[in-house]
Coordinates of C-alpha atoms in Angstrom, one line a residue:
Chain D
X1 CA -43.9 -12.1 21.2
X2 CA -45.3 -14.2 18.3
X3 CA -47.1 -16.4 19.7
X4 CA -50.9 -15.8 19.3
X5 CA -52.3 -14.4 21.9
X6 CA -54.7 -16.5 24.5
X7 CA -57.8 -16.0 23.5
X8 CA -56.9 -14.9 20.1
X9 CA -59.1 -18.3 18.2
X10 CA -62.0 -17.0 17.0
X11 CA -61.7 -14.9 14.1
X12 CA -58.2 -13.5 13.1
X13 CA -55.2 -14.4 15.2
X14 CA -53.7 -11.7 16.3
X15 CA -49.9 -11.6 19.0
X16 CA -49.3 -9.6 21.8
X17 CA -48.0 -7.2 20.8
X18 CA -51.0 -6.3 18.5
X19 CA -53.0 -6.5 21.2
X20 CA -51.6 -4.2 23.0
X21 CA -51.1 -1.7 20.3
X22 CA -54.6 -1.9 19.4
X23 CA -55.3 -1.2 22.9
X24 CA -53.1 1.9 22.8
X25 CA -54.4 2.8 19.2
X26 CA -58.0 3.2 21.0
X27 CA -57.1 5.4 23.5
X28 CA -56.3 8.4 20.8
X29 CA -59.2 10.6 20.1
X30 CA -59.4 12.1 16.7
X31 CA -58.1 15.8 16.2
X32 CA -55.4 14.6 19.7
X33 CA -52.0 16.1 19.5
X34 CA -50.0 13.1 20.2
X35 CA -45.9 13.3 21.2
X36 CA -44.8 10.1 20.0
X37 CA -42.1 7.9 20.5
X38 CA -40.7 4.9 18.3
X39 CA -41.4 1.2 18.9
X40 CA -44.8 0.6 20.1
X41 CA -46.3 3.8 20.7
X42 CA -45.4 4.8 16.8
X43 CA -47.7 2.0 15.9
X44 CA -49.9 2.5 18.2
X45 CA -50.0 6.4 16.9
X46 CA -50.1 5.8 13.1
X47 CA -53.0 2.9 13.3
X48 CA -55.2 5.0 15.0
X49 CA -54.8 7.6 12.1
X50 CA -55.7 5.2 9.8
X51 CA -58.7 4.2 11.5
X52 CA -60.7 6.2 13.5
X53 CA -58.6 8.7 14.1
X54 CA -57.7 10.3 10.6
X55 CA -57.2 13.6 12.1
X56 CA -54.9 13.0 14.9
X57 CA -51.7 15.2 14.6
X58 CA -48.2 12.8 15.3
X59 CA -45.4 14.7 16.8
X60 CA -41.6 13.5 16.9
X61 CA -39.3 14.9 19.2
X62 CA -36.8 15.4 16.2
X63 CA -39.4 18.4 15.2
X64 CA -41.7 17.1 13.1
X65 CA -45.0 18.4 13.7
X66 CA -48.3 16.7 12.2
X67 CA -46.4 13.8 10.9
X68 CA -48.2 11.6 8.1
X69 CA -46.1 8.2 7.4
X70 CA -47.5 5.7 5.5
X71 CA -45.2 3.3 7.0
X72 CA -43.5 2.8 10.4
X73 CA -40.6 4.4 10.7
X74 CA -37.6 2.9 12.5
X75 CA -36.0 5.8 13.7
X76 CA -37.5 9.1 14.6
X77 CA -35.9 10.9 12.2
X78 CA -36.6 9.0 9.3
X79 CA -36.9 11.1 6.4
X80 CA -40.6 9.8 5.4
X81 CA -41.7 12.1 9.0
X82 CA -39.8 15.2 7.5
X83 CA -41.3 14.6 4.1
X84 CA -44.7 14.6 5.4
X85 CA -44.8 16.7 8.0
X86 CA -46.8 19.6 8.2
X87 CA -43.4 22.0 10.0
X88 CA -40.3 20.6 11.1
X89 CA -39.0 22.6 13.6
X90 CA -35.8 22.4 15.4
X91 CA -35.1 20.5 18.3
X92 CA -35.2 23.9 21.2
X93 CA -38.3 24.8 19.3
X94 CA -39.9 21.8 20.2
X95 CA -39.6 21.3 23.6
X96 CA -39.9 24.8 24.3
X97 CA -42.8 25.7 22.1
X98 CA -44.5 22.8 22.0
X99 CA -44.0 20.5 24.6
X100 CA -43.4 22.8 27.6
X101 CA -46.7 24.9 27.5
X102 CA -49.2 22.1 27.6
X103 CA -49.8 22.4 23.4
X104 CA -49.5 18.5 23.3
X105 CA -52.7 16.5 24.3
X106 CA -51.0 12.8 24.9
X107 CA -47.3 11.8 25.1
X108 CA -46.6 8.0 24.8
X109 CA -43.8 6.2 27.4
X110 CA -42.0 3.4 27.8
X111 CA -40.7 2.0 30.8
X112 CA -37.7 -0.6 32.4
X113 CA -39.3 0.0 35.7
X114 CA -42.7 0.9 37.1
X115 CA -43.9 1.7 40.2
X116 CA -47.3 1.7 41.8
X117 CA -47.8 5.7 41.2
X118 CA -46.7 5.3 38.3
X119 CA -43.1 6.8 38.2
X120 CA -40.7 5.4 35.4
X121 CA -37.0 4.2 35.4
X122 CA -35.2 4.2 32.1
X123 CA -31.6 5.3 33.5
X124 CA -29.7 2.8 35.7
X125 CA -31.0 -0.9 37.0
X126 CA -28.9 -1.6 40.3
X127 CA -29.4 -0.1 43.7
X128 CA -26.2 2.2 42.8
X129 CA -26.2 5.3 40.4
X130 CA -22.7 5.0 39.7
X131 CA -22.1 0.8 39.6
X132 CA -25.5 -0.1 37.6
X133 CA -26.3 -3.5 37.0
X134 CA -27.7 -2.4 33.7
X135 CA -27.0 1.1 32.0
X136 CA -30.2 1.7 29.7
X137 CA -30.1 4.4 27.6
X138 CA -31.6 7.6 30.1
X139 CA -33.9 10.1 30.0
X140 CA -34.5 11.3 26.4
X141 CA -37.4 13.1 26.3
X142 CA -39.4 11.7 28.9
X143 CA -39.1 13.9 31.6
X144 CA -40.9 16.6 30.5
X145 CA -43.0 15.1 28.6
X146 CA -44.4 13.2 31.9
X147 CA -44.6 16.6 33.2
X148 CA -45.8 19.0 30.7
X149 CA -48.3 16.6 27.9
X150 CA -52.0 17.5 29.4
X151 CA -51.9 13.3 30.0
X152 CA -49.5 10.7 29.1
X153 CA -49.9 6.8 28.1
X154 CA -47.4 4.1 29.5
X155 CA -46.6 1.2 27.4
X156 CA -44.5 -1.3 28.9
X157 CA -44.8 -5.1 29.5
X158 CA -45.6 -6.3 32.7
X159 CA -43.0 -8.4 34.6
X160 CA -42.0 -8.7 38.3
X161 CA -38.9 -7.1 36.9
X162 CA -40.6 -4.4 35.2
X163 CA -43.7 -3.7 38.0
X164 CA -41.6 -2.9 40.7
X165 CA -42.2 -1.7 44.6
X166 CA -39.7 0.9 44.1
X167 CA -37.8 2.0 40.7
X168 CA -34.0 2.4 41.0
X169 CA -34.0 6.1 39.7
X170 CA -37.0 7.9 39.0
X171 CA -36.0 8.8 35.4
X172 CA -39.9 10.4 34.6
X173 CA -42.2 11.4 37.2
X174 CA -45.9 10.1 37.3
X175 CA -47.6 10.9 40.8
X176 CA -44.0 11.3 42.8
X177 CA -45.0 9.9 46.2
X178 CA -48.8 9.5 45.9
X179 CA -51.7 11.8 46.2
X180 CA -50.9 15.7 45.3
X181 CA -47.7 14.4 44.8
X182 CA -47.6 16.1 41.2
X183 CA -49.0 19.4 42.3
X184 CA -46.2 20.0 44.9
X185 CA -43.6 19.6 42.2
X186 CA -45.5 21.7 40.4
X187 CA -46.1 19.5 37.2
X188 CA -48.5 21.1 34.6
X189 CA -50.0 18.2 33.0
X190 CA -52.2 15.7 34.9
X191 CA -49.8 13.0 34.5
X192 CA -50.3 8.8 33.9
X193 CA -53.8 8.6 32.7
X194 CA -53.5 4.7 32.1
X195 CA -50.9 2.2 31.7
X196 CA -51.1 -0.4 28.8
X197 CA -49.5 -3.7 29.3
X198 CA -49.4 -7.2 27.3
X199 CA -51.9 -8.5 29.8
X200 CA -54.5 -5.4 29.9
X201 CA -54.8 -2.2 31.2
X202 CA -53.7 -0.5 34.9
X203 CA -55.4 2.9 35.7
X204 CA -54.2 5.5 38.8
X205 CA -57.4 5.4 41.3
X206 CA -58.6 9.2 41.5
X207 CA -58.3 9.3 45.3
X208 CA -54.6 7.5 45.8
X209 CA -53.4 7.5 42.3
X210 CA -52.2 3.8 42.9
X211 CA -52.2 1.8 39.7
X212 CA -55.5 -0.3 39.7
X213 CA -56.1 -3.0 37.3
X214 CA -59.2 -2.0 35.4
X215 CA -59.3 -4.3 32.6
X216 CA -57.4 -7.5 31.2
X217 CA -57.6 -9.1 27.7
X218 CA -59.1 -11.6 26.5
X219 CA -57.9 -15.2 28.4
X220 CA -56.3 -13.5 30.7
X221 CA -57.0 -13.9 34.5
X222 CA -56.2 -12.0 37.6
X223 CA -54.3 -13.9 39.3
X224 CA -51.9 -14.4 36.8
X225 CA -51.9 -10.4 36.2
X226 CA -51.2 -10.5 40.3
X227 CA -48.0 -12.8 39.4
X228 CA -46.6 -10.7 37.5
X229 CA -47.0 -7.2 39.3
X230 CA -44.1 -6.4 42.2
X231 CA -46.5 -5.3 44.6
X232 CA -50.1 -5.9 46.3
X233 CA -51.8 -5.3 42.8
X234 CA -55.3 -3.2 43.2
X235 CA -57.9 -5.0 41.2
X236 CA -61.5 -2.8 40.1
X237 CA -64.5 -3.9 41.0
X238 CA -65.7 -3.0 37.4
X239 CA -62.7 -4.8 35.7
X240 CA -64.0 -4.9 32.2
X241 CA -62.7 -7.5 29.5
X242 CA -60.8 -5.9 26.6
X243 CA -61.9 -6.4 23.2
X244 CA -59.6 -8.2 20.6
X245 CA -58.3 -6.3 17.7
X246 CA -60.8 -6.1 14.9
X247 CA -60.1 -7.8 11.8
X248 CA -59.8 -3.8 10.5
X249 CA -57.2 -3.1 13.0
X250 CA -54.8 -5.8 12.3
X251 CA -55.0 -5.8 8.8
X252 CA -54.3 -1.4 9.0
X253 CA -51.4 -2.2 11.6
X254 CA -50.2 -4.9 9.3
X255 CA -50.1 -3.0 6.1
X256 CA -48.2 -0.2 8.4
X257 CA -45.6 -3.1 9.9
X258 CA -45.3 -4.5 5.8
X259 CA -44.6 -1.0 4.5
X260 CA -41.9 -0.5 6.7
X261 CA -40.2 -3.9 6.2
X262 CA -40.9 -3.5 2.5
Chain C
X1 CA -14.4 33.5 7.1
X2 CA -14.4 29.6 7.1
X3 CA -11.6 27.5 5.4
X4 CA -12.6 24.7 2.9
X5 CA -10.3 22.1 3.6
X6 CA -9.7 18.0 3.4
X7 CA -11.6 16.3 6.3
X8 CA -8.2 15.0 7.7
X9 CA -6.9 18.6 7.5
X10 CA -10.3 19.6 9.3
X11 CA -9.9 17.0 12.1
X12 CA -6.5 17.5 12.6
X13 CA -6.4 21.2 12.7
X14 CA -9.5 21.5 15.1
X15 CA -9.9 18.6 17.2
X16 CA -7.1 18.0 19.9
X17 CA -6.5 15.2 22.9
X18 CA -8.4 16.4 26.0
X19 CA -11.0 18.8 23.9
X20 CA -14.7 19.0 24.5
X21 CA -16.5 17.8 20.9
X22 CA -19.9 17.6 20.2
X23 CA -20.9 16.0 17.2
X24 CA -24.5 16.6 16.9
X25 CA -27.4 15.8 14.1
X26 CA -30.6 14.7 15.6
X27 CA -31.0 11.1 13.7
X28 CA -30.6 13.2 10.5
X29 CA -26.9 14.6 9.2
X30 CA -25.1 12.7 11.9
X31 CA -21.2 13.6 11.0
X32 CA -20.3 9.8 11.2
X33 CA -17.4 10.1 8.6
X34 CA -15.8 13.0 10.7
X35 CA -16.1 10.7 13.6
X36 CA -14.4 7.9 12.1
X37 CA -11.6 10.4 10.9
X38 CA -11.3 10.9 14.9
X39 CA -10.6 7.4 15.6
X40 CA -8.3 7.3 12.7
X41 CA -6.5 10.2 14.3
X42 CA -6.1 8.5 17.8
X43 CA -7.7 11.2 19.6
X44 CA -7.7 10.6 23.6
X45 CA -9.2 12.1 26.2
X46 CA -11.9 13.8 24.4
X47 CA -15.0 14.9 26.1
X48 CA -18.3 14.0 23.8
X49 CA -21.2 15.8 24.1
X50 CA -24.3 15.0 22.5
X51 CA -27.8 15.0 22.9
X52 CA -28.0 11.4 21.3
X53 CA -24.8 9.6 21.3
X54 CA -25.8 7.1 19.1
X55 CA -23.7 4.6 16.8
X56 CA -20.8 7.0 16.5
X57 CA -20.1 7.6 19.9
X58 CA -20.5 4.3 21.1
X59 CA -17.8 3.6 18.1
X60 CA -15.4 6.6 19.6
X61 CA -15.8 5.1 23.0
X62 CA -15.1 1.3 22.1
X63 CA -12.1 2.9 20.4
X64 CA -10.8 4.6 23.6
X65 CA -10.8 8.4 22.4
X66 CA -13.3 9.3 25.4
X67 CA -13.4 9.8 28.9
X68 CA -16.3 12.0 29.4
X69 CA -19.9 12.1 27.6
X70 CA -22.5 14.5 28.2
X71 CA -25.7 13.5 27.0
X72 CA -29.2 13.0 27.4
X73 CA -30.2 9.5 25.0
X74 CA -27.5 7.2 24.7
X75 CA -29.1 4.1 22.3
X76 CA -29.0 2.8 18.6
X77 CA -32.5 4.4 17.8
X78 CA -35.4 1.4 17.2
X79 CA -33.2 -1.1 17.9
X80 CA -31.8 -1.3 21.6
X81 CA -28.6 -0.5 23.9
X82 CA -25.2 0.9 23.1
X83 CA -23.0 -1.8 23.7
X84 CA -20.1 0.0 23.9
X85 CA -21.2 2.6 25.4
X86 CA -22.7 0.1 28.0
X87 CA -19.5 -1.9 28.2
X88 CA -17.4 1.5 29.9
X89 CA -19.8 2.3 32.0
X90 CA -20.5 -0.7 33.5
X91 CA -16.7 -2.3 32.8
X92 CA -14.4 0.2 32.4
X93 CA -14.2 -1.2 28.7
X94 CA -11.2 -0.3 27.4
X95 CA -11.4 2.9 29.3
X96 CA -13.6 4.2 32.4
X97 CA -16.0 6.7 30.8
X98 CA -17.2 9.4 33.3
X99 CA -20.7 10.4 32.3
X100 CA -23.5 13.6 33.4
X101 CA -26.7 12.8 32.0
X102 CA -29.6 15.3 31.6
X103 CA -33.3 15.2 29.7
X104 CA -33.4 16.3 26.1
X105 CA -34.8 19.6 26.9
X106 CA -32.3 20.4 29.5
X107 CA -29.3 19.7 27.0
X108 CA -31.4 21.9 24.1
X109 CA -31.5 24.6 26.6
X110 CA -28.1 24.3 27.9
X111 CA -27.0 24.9 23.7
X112 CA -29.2 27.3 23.2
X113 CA -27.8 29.3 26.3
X114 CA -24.2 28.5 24.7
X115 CA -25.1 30.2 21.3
X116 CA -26.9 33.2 23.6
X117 CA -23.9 33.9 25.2
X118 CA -25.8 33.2 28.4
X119 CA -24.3 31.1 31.5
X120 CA -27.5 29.6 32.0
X121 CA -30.9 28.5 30.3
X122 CA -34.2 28.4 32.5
X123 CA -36.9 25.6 31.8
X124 CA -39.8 23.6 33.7
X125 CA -37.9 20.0 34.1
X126 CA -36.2 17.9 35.7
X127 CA -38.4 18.2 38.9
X128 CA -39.2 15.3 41.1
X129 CA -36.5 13.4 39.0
X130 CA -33.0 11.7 39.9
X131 CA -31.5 13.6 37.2
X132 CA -31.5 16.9 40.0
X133 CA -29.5 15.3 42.2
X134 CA -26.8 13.9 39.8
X135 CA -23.3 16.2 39.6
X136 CA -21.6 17.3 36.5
X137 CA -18.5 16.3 35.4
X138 CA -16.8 18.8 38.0
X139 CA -18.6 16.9 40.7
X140 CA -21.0 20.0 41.5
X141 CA -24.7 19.7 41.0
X142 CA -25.4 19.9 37.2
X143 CA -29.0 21.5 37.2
X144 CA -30.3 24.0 39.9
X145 CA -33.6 25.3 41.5
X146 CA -33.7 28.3 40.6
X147 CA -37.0 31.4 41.5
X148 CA -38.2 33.6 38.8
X149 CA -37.9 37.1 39.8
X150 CA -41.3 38.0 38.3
X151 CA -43.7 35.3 39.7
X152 CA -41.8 33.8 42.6
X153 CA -42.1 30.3 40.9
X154 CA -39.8 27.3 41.4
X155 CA -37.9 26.6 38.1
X156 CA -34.6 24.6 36.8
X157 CA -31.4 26.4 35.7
X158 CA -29.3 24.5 33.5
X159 CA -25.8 25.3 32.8
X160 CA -24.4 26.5 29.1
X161 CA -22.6 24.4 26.9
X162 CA -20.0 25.7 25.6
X163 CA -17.6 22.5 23.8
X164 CA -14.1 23.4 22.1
X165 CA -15.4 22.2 18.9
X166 CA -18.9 21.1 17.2
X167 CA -18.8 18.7 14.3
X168 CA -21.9 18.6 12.2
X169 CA -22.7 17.3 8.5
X170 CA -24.7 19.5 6.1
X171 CA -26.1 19.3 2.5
X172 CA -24.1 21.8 1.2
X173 CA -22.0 24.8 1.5
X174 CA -21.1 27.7 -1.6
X175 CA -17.0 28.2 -2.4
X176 CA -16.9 30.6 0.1
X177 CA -18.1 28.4 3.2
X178 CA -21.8 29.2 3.7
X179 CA -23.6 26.6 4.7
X180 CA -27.0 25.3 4.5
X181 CA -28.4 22.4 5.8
X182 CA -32.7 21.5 5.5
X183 CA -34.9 18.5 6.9
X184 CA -34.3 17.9 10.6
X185 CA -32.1 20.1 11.6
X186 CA -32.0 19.4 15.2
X187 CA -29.7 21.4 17.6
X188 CA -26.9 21.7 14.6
X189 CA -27.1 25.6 15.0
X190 CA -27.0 25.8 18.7
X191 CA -24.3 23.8 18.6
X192 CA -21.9 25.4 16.4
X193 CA -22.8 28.6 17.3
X194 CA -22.5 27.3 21.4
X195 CA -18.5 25.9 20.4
X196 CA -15.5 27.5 20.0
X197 CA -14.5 26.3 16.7
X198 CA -16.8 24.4 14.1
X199 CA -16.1 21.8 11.2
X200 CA -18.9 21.0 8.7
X201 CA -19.1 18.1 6.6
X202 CA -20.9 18.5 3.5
X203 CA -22.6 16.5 0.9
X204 CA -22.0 18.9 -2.1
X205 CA -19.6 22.2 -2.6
X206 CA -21.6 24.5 -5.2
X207 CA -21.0 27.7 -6.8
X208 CA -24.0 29.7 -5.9
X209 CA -26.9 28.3 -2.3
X210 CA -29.8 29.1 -3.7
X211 CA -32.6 29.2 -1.6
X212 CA -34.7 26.6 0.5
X213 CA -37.6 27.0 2.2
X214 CA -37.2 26.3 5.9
X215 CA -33.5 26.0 5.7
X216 CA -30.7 26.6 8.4
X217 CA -27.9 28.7 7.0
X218 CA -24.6 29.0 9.1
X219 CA -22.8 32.3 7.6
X220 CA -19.1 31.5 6.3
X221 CA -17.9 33.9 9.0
X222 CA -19.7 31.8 11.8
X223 CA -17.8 28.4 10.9
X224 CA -14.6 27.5 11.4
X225 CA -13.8 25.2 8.6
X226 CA -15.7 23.2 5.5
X227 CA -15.3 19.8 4.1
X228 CA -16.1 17.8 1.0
X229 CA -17.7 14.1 2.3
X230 CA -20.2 13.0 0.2
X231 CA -22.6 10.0 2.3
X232 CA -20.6 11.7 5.2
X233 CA -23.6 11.2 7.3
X234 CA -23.7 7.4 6.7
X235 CA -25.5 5.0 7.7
X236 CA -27.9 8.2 8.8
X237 CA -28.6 10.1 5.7
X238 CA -28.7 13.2 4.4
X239 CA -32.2 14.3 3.3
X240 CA -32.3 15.2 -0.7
X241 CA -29.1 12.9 -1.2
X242 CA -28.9 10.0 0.6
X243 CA -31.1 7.3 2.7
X244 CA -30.8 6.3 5.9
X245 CA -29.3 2.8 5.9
X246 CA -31.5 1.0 8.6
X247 CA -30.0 -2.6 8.1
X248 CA -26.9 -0.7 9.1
X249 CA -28.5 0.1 12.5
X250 CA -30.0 -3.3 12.6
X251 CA -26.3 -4.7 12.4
X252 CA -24.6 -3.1 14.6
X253 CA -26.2 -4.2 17.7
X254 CA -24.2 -7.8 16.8
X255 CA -21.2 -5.9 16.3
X256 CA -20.7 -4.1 19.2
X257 CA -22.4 -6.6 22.2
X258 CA -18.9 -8.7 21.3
X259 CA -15.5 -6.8 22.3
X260 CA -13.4 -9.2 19.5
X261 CA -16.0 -8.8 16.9
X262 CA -16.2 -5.0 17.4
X263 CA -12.5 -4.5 17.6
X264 CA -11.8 -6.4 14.3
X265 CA -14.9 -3.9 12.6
X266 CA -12.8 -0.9 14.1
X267 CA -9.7 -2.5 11.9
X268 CA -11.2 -3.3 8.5
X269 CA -13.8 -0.4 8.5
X270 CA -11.9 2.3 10.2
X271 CA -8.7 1.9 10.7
X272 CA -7.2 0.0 7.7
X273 CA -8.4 2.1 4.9
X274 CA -6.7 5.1 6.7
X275 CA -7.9 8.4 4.8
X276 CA -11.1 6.7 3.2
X277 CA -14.7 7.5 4.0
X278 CA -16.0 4.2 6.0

C-alpha cells in the first residue's frame, strides 16, 4: 500500500492508506467520544486530534479513557495510552459503563467481510463454523460496540473478497437484514453511518440502509469501484469527489507514524 | 494467607493436567514467564481461558498443553493472526483445540459474575450475532436470551467463569503476599477472585506497599500463592518497570507461521534453559 495513490501528482504524494485515514480523520467532530481500535482507525483517531479536532476524547478498550499519545501506539495497551490518559479504568468498567449506555459518540471497525447492510465478519472465512478456511482472530470488542456507540465508522479495504453478498458469520451487526432490522434486535445505537474504503466512501441509503457509494477519491472511477464490490453496487446520484489529504494532514499523520517507529 | 514461593514451586503446586487456567493481563502484565514455566512443566489437557489469548497461548498451544480455549480475541495485537493458534484449529496442529468464543464484554461479564459468586452476568450483546447460536464447550448454548423481570426487555445471560486457577503478573507484592498491581489492570481482579486458586507473578517483593493512586490490591488472604519474576511480563511490560518489547511482537509472526521454525524457538527459548526466565 505504498504506491502513491492515483491522483496523488499535484502537490504532496500521498499512499492509500493516507488517504483513507485522512478520510476517516474528517469524519471526527471535535469534543466526539471516540472508541478506538488499533491499525488504521488509531491513526485516523490521533490525526484528527492534532488537527481539527484537539478536543476529541480517544478511548481504548483496555480502559483508557481520554487518551492523549503523541505517537501511534502498536498495541492498545501501550503504556504511552495509560500515561496520558485522563482514567484508566478496568476492563468490566469499560464496557459496562461506558460502552453499553450509549456514553461513546463513534466506535471505529474493521472488517474481513462486508455485506450490503453493512454487517461484519471477523470470526471464521469458509461456509462452515467448525472447518473454517481461515480462522481470524473473532469478535473482540466489536459487537457491542456496533450495537451500543450512538454511530460507528467501518474501515476496511474494498475487495470482491472483502464486499461480499453474504458474510460467513455475522461477527458485528450493522442493519441485520435491512430496514428496521436494528430496532427489532433492539440495538441502541444507530449503527454504520459510513463505510471508508481505499477507493472512497459507501453510505447506508436512509430508506433501505443498503450501502450506496457516495463519494470516490481522487482518480478513481466507478466502474472500477463496481469491480471490486461482491454485489450490484448502488451508486448516488450526488457522488461527490473526495479531497486529497492536505499537505497539513500528512505531514501531522507522518510525524505521528515517525514517533512511533522512532 | 498467600505462600511466597519459587515460580516452579508455584506452577507445579497449582496448575495440574486437565485444569481450567486463565492467564489474563489485558496487553499490560501478561504472566508470559509463568506460561513458559507451563510448557516447561508439560502440562496437558489444560483448558485456557482468556479474554485475549495472545503470544502466550498461541505458544501453549503450539506446545500441545491445550485442548480447550475460551476467549473472545485471539491475535498478536497490531500485527496479525496467531499462527499457532490458527494452525489447531484449522489442522489439528499438534493437537485438535476445541474452542467457545464470545465478545469481550460477554467474557468481562461472565468474570465478573465468577468473582460475584453469581451463575450468571446479564448484558445488552451478542444480539443479531453468530456468537448466540454457538455451544460451549459442553456442547449446550453458551449465551442465552434472557427477560428482565422489571421491564419485560430481551437481554443476554452469560454464564460464570469459574477456572481452577488464574495466573496473573503484578508490580509488586509486601512479605506477607499483598499485592498491588497499577496501569491497566484489565480483568486481573475478576479473574483471580472468579478462580479457585491464584498465582501472581511479581516484578518486585518489598517490605512495606505503600500507596498508589488508582491501584488494584489483591489482599494476601485472597491469593493463593506469590512469586519473584522480575520482566515476568515479557515481551508485554510491566508499567513503572519495564517496556513493552514491540520488535518482540513484530517477530513472532515469522516464528510461529512455520511449524520447524517455531518448534526449534520452543527448544532454545523454553525448554533448554529449563528453570530460567525466557
Amino acid at each position: 500500500m505504498n504506491a502513491a495513490a492515483p491522483g496523488g501528482g499535484q502537490g504532496v504524494p500521498y499512499t492509500a492508506d493516507e488517504m483513507m485515514t485522512a478520510c476517516a480523520a474528517r469524519a471526527l467532530r471535535d469534543g466526539m467520544t471516540c472508541f478506538v481500535g488499533i491499525g488504521l482507525p488509531s491513526g485516523a483517531a490521533n490525526l484528527a486530534r492534532a488537527t481539527h479536532a484537539p478536543n476529541l476524547v480517544l478511548i481504548y478498550e483496555s480502559g483508557t479513557i481520554g487518551a492523549k499519545p503523541g505517537r501511534l501506539p502498536l498495541s492498545i495497551g501501550d503504556s504511552v495510552l495509560a500515561e496520558t490518559a485522563d482514567a484508566v479504568v478496568s476492563v468490566p468498567e469499560i464496557f459496562n459503563y461506558w460502552l453499553q449506555p450509549g456514553r461513546i459518540h463513534v466506535g471505529f471497525l474493521g472488517a474481513a467481510q462486508i455485506d450490503r447492510f453493512c454487517n461484519i465478519n471477523t470470526t471464521v472465512v469458509g461456509s462452515s463454523y467448525g472447518t473454517p478456511k481461515v480462522r481470524l482472530p473473532g469478535a473482540g470488542g466489536a459487537p457491542e460496540i456496533a450495537a451500543c456507540c450512538r454511530e460507528v465508522i467501518v474501515v476496511v479495504r474494498q475487495s470482491t473478497r472483502s464486499f461480499v453478498e453474504r458474510v460467513d458469520f455475522v461477527t458485528s451487526v450493522g442493519y441485520g437484514d435491512g430496514p428496521g432490522g436494528r430496532e427489532r434486535l433492539g440495538l441502541t445505537g444507530a449503527g454504520p453511518q459510513r463505510v471508508i474504503t481505499d477507493l472512497g466512501v459507501l453510505e447506508p441509503d436512509p430508506e433501505t440502509c443498503e450501502l450506496t457509494l457516495t463519494g470516490v477519491y481522487p482518480g478513481v472511477e466507478v466502474p472500477g469501484v463496481r469491480a471490486r464490490t461482491g454485489w450490484p453496487l448502488a451508486v448516488s446520484p450526488e457522488l461527490q469527489i473526495l479531497p486529497p489529504p492536505t499537505a497539513a494532514e500528512l505531514a501531522a499523520l507522518r510525524r505521528l507514524r515517525a514517533a512511533q517507529a522512532g | 494467607m498467600a505462600e511466597i514461593v519459587s515460580l516452579a514451586d508455584a506452577v507445579a503446586e497449582a496448575i495440574h493436567d486437565g485444569d481450567s487456567v486463565a492467564m489474563e493481563g489485558f496487553t499490560h502484565l501478561i504472566p508470559n514467564a509463568a506460561g513458559h514455566e507451563v510448557i516447561r512443566q508439560r502440562r496437558r489437557d489444560l483448558t485456557l481461558i482468556r479474554m485475549t489469548p495472545d503470544l502466550i497461548y498461541d505458544q501453549l498451544i503450539g506446545a500441545g498443553c491445550a485442548s480447550r480455549l475460551v476467549f473472545s480475541w485471539g491475535g498478536n495485537p497490531g500485527v496479525g493472526s496467531l499462527h499457532r493458534f490458527r494452525d489447531a484449529v484449522e489442522n489439528g496442529w499438534p493437537v485438535p483445540l476445541q474452542i467457545e468464543e464470545h465478545s469481550h464484554a460477554g467474557m468481562a461479564n461472565r468474570y465478573a459474575a465468577g468473582a460475584a459468586g453469581l451463575p450468571f452476568a446479564v448484558l445488552r450483546g451478542y444480539r443479531g450475532t453468530g456468537l448466540e447460536a454457538l455451544p460451549g464447550l459442553d456442547g449446550t448454548p453458551a449465551v442465552r436470551p434472557i427477560t428482565c423481570p422489571f421491564t419485560g426487555e430481551t437481554l443476554t445471560a452469560v454464564a460464570a467463569l469459574r477456572p481452577d486457577v488464574a495466573v496473573i503478573h503484578a508490580q509488586r507484592a509486601d512479605r506477607a503476599g499483598n499485592v498491588q498491581l497499577w496501569g491497566i489492570t484489565g480483568i486481573q481482579k475478576e479473574a483471580v477472585l472468579a478462580s479457585e486458586r491464584s498465582v501472581v507473578t511479581v516484578e518486585e517483593i518489598v517490605d512495606e506497599l505503600e500507596p498508589r493512586p488508582g491501584a488494584v490490591v489483591l489482599p494476601s488472604w485472597a491469593v493463593t500463592l506469590v512469586a519473584h519474576v522480575p520482566g515476568g511480563a515479557h515481551p508485554s511490560y510491566a508499567l513503572g518497570y519495564t517496556l513493552r518489547d514491540n520488535d518482540y511482537y513484530l517477530s513472532w509472526d515469522a516464528i510461529s507461521r512455520d511449524r520447524e521454525a517455531f518448534s526449534c524457538w520452543l527448544e532454545t527459548a523454553v525448554l533448554r534453559p529449563a528453570g530460567a526466565g525466557a
